[in-house]
Short mmCIF file of C-alpha atoms in Angstrom, two decimals:
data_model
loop_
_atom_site.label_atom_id
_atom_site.label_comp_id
_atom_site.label_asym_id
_atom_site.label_seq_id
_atom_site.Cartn_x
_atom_site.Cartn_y
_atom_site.Cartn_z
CA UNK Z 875 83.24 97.12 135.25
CA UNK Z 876 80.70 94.18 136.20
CA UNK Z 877 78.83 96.05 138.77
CA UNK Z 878 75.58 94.81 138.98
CA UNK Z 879 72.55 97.58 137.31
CA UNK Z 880 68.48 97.33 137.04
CA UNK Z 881 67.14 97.96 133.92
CA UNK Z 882 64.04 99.84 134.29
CA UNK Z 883 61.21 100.59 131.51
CA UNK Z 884 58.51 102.45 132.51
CA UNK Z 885 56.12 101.79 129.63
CA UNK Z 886 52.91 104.25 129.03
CA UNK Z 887 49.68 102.24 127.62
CA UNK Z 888 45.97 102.74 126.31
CA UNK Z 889 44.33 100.59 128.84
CA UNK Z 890 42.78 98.74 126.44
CA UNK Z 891 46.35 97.54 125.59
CA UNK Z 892 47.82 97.21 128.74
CA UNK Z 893 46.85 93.06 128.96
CA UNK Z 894 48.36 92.65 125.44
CA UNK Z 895 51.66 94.60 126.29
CA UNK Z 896 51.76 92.37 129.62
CA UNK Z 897 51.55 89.55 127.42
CA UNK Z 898 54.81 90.65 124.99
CA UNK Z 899 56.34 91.41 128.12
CA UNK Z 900 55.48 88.34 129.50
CA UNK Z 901 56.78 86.35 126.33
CA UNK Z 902 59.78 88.42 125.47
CA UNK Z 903 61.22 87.64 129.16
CA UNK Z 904 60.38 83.99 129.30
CA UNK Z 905 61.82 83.36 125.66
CA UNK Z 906 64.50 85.69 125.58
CA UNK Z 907 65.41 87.50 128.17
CA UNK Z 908 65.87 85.28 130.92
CA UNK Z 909 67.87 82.76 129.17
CA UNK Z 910 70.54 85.77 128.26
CA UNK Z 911 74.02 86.02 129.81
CA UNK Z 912 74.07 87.64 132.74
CA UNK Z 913 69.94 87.87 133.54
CA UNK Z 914 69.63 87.90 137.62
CA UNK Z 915 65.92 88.69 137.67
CA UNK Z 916 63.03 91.05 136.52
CA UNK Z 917 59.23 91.58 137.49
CA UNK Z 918 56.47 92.96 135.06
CA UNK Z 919 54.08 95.75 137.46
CA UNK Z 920 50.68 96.33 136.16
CA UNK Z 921 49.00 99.68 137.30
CA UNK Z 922 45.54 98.92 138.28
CA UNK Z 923 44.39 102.63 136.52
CA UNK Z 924 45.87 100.22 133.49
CA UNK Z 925 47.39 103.37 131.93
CA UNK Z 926 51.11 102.00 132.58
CA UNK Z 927 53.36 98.89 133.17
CA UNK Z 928 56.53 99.06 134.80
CA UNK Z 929 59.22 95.98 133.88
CA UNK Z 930 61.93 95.57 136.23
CA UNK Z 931 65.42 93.78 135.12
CA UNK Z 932 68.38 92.87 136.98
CA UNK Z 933 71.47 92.20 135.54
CA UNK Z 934 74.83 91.34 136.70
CA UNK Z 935 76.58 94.40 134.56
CA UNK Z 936 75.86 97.27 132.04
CA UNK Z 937 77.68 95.29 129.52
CA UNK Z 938 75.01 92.16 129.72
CA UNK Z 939 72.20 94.88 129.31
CA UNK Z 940 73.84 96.17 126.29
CA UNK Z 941 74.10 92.81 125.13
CA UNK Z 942 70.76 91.98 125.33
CA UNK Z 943 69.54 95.19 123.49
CA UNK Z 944 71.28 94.37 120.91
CA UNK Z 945 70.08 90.27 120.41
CA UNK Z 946 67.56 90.69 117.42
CA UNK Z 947 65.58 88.58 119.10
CA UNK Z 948 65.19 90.94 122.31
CA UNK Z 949 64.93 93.96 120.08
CA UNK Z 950 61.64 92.07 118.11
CA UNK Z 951 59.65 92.15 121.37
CA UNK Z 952 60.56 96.02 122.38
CA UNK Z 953 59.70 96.76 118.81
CA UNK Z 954 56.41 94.56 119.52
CA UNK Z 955 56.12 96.63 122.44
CA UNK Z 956 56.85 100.19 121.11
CA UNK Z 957 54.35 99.26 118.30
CA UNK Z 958 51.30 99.53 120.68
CA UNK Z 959 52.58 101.44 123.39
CA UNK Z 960 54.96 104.37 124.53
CA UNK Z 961 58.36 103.05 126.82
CA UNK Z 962 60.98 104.89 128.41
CA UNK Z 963 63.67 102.74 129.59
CA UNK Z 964 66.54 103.70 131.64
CA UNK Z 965 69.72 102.24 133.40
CA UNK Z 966 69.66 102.52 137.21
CA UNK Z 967 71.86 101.50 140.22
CA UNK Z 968 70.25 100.65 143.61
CA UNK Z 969 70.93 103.83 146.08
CA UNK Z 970 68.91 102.42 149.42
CA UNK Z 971 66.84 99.44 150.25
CA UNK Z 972 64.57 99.21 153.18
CA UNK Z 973 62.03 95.69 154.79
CA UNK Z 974 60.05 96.47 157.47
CA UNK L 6 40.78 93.68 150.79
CA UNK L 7 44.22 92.94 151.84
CA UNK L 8 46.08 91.80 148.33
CA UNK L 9 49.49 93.07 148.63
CA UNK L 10 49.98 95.85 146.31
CA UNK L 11 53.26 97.83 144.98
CA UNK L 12 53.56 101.69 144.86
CA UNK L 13 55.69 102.66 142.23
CA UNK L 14 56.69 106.52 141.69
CA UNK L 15 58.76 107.25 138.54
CA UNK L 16 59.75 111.00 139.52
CA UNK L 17 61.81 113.09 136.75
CA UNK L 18 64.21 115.67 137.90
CA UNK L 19 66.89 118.09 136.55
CA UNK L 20 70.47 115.97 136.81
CA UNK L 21 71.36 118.74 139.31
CA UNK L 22 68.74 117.73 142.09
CA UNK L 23 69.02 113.83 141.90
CA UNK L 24 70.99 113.36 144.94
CA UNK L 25 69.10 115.70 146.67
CA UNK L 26 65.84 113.85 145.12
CA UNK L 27 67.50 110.88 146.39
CA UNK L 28 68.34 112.40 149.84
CA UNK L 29 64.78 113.46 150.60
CA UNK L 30 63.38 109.64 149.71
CA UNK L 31 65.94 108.05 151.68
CA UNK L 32 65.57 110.34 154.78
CA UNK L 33 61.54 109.90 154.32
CA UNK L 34 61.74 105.99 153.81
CA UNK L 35 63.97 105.57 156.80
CA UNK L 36 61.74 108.08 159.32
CA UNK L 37 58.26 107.95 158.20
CA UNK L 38 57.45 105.32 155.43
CA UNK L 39 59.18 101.96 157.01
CA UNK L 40 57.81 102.56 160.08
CA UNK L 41 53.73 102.50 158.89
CA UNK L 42 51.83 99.56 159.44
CA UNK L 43 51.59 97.24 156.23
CA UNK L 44 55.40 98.34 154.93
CA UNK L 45 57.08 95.59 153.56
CA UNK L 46 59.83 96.92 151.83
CA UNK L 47 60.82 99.92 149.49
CA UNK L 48 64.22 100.82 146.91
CA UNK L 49 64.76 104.06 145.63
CA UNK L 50 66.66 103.45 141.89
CA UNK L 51 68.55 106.11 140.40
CA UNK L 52 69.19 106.37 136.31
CA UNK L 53 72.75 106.52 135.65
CA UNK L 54 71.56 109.25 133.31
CA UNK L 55 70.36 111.13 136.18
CA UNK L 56 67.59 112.53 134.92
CA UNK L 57 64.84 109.84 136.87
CA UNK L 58 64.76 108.55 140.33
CA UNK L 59 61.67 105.35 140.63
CA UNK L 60 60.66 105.38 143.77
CA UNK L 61 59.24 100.87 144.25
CA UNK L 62 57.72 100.28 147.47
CA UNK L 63 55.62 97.11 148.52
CA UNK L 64 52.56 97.06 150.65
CA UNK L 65 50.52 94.60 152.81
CA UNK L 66 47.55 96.30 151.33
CA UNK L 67 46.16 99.71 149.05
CA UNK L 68 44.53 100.47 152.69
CA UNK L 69 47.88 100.91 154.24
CA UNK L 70 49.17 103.13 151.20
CA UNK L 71 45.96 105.17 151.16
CA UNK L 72 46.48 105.44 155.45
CA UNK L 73 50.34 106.65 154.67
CA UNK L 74 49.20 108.95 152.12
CA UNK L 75 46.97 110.58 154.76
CA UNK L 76 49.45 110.84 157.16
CA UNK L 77 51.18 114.35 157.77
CA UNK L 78 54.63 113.41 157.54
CA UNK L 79 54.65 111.18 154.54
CA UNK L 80 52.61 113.85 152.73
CA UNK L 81 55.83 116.45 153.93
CA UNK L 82 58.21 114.52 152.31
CA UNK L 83 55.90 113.76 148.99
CA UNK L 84 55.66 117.83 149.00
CA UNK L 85 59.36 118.23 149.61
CA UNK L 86 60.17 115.96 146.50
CA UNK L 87 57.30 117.36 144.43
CA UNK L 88 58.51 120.59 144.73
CA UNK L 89 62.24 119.93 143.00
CA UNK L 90 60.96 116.63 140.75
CA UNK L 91 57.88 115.65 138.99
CA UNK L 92 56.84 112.83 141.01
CA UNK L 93 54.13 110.27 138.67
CA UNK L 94 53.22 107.59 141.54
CA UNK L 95 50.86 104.93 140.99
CA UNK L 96 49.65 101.58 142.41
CA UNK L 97 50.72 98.91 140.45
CA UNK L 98 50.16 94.75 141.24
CA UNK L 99 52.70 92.15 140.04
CA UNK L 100 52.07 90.08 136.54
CA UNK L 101 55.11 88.30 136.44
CA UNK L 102 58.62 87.20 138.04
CA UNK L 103 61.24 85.56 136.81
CA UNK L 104 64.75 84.35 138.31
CA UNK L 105 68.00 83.52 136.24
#
């Protein structure tokens, strides 16, 4: 199977945290991350409450997720992350897109 | 004010009621939410776990999400998928992208 999945880690902060999670996030995808087999794209969302972030991943299959999760490199920054804040990341597919 | 600004709604539901979860977001999006003034563009994600839907929709403006929030219709479907999922929806700007 290479179908194509979005990684999706919705990631519960103190707001006085939130910039310094943004910034592992931030790090982790431009060092890591993006330069992994199999990357397509991702976005980092900031709530402005500043209570949550919300990173977005694409890959080109499950198997370059798994991959990824387990590069010790990758799994430093979630650890960095988990460390100071409380993520819950999932595997989705894309049921419906809509553009106005 | 008229930064664009992302509404993102991470809703947890029983595996039993995703596709309906699913079901109720697509027939909203399609009907009510694309058709507001400020949409841009929306997906509804489901976790291959099927225990999450996350709801990503992007917006000219918080005025035109606030306006859509106020509107009758919208706020029928929001009730409709509050009552079988527990919807956590938020407004949310982007920190970062990043392409492969």
């Amino acid at each position: 199977m290479s179908s194509p999945v979005t990684f999706v880690n919705v990631i519960d902060v103190d707001p006085s945290q939130q910039q310094t999670l943004i910034d592992i996030l931030e790090e982790g995808t431009r060092n890591v991350i993006s330069r992994r087999s199999g990357f397509v794209s991702s976005t980092v969302l900031a709530a402005v409450d500043r209570r949550r972030v919300v990173n977005i991943a694409r890959w080109e299959s499950i198997d370059a997720v798994k991959a990824t999760q387990n590069d010790p490199a990758a799994a430093e920054y979630a650890q960095r992350a988990a460390a100071i804040a409380k993520p819950s990341p999932g595997i989705f597919t894309v049921e419906a897109d809509f553009s106005a």
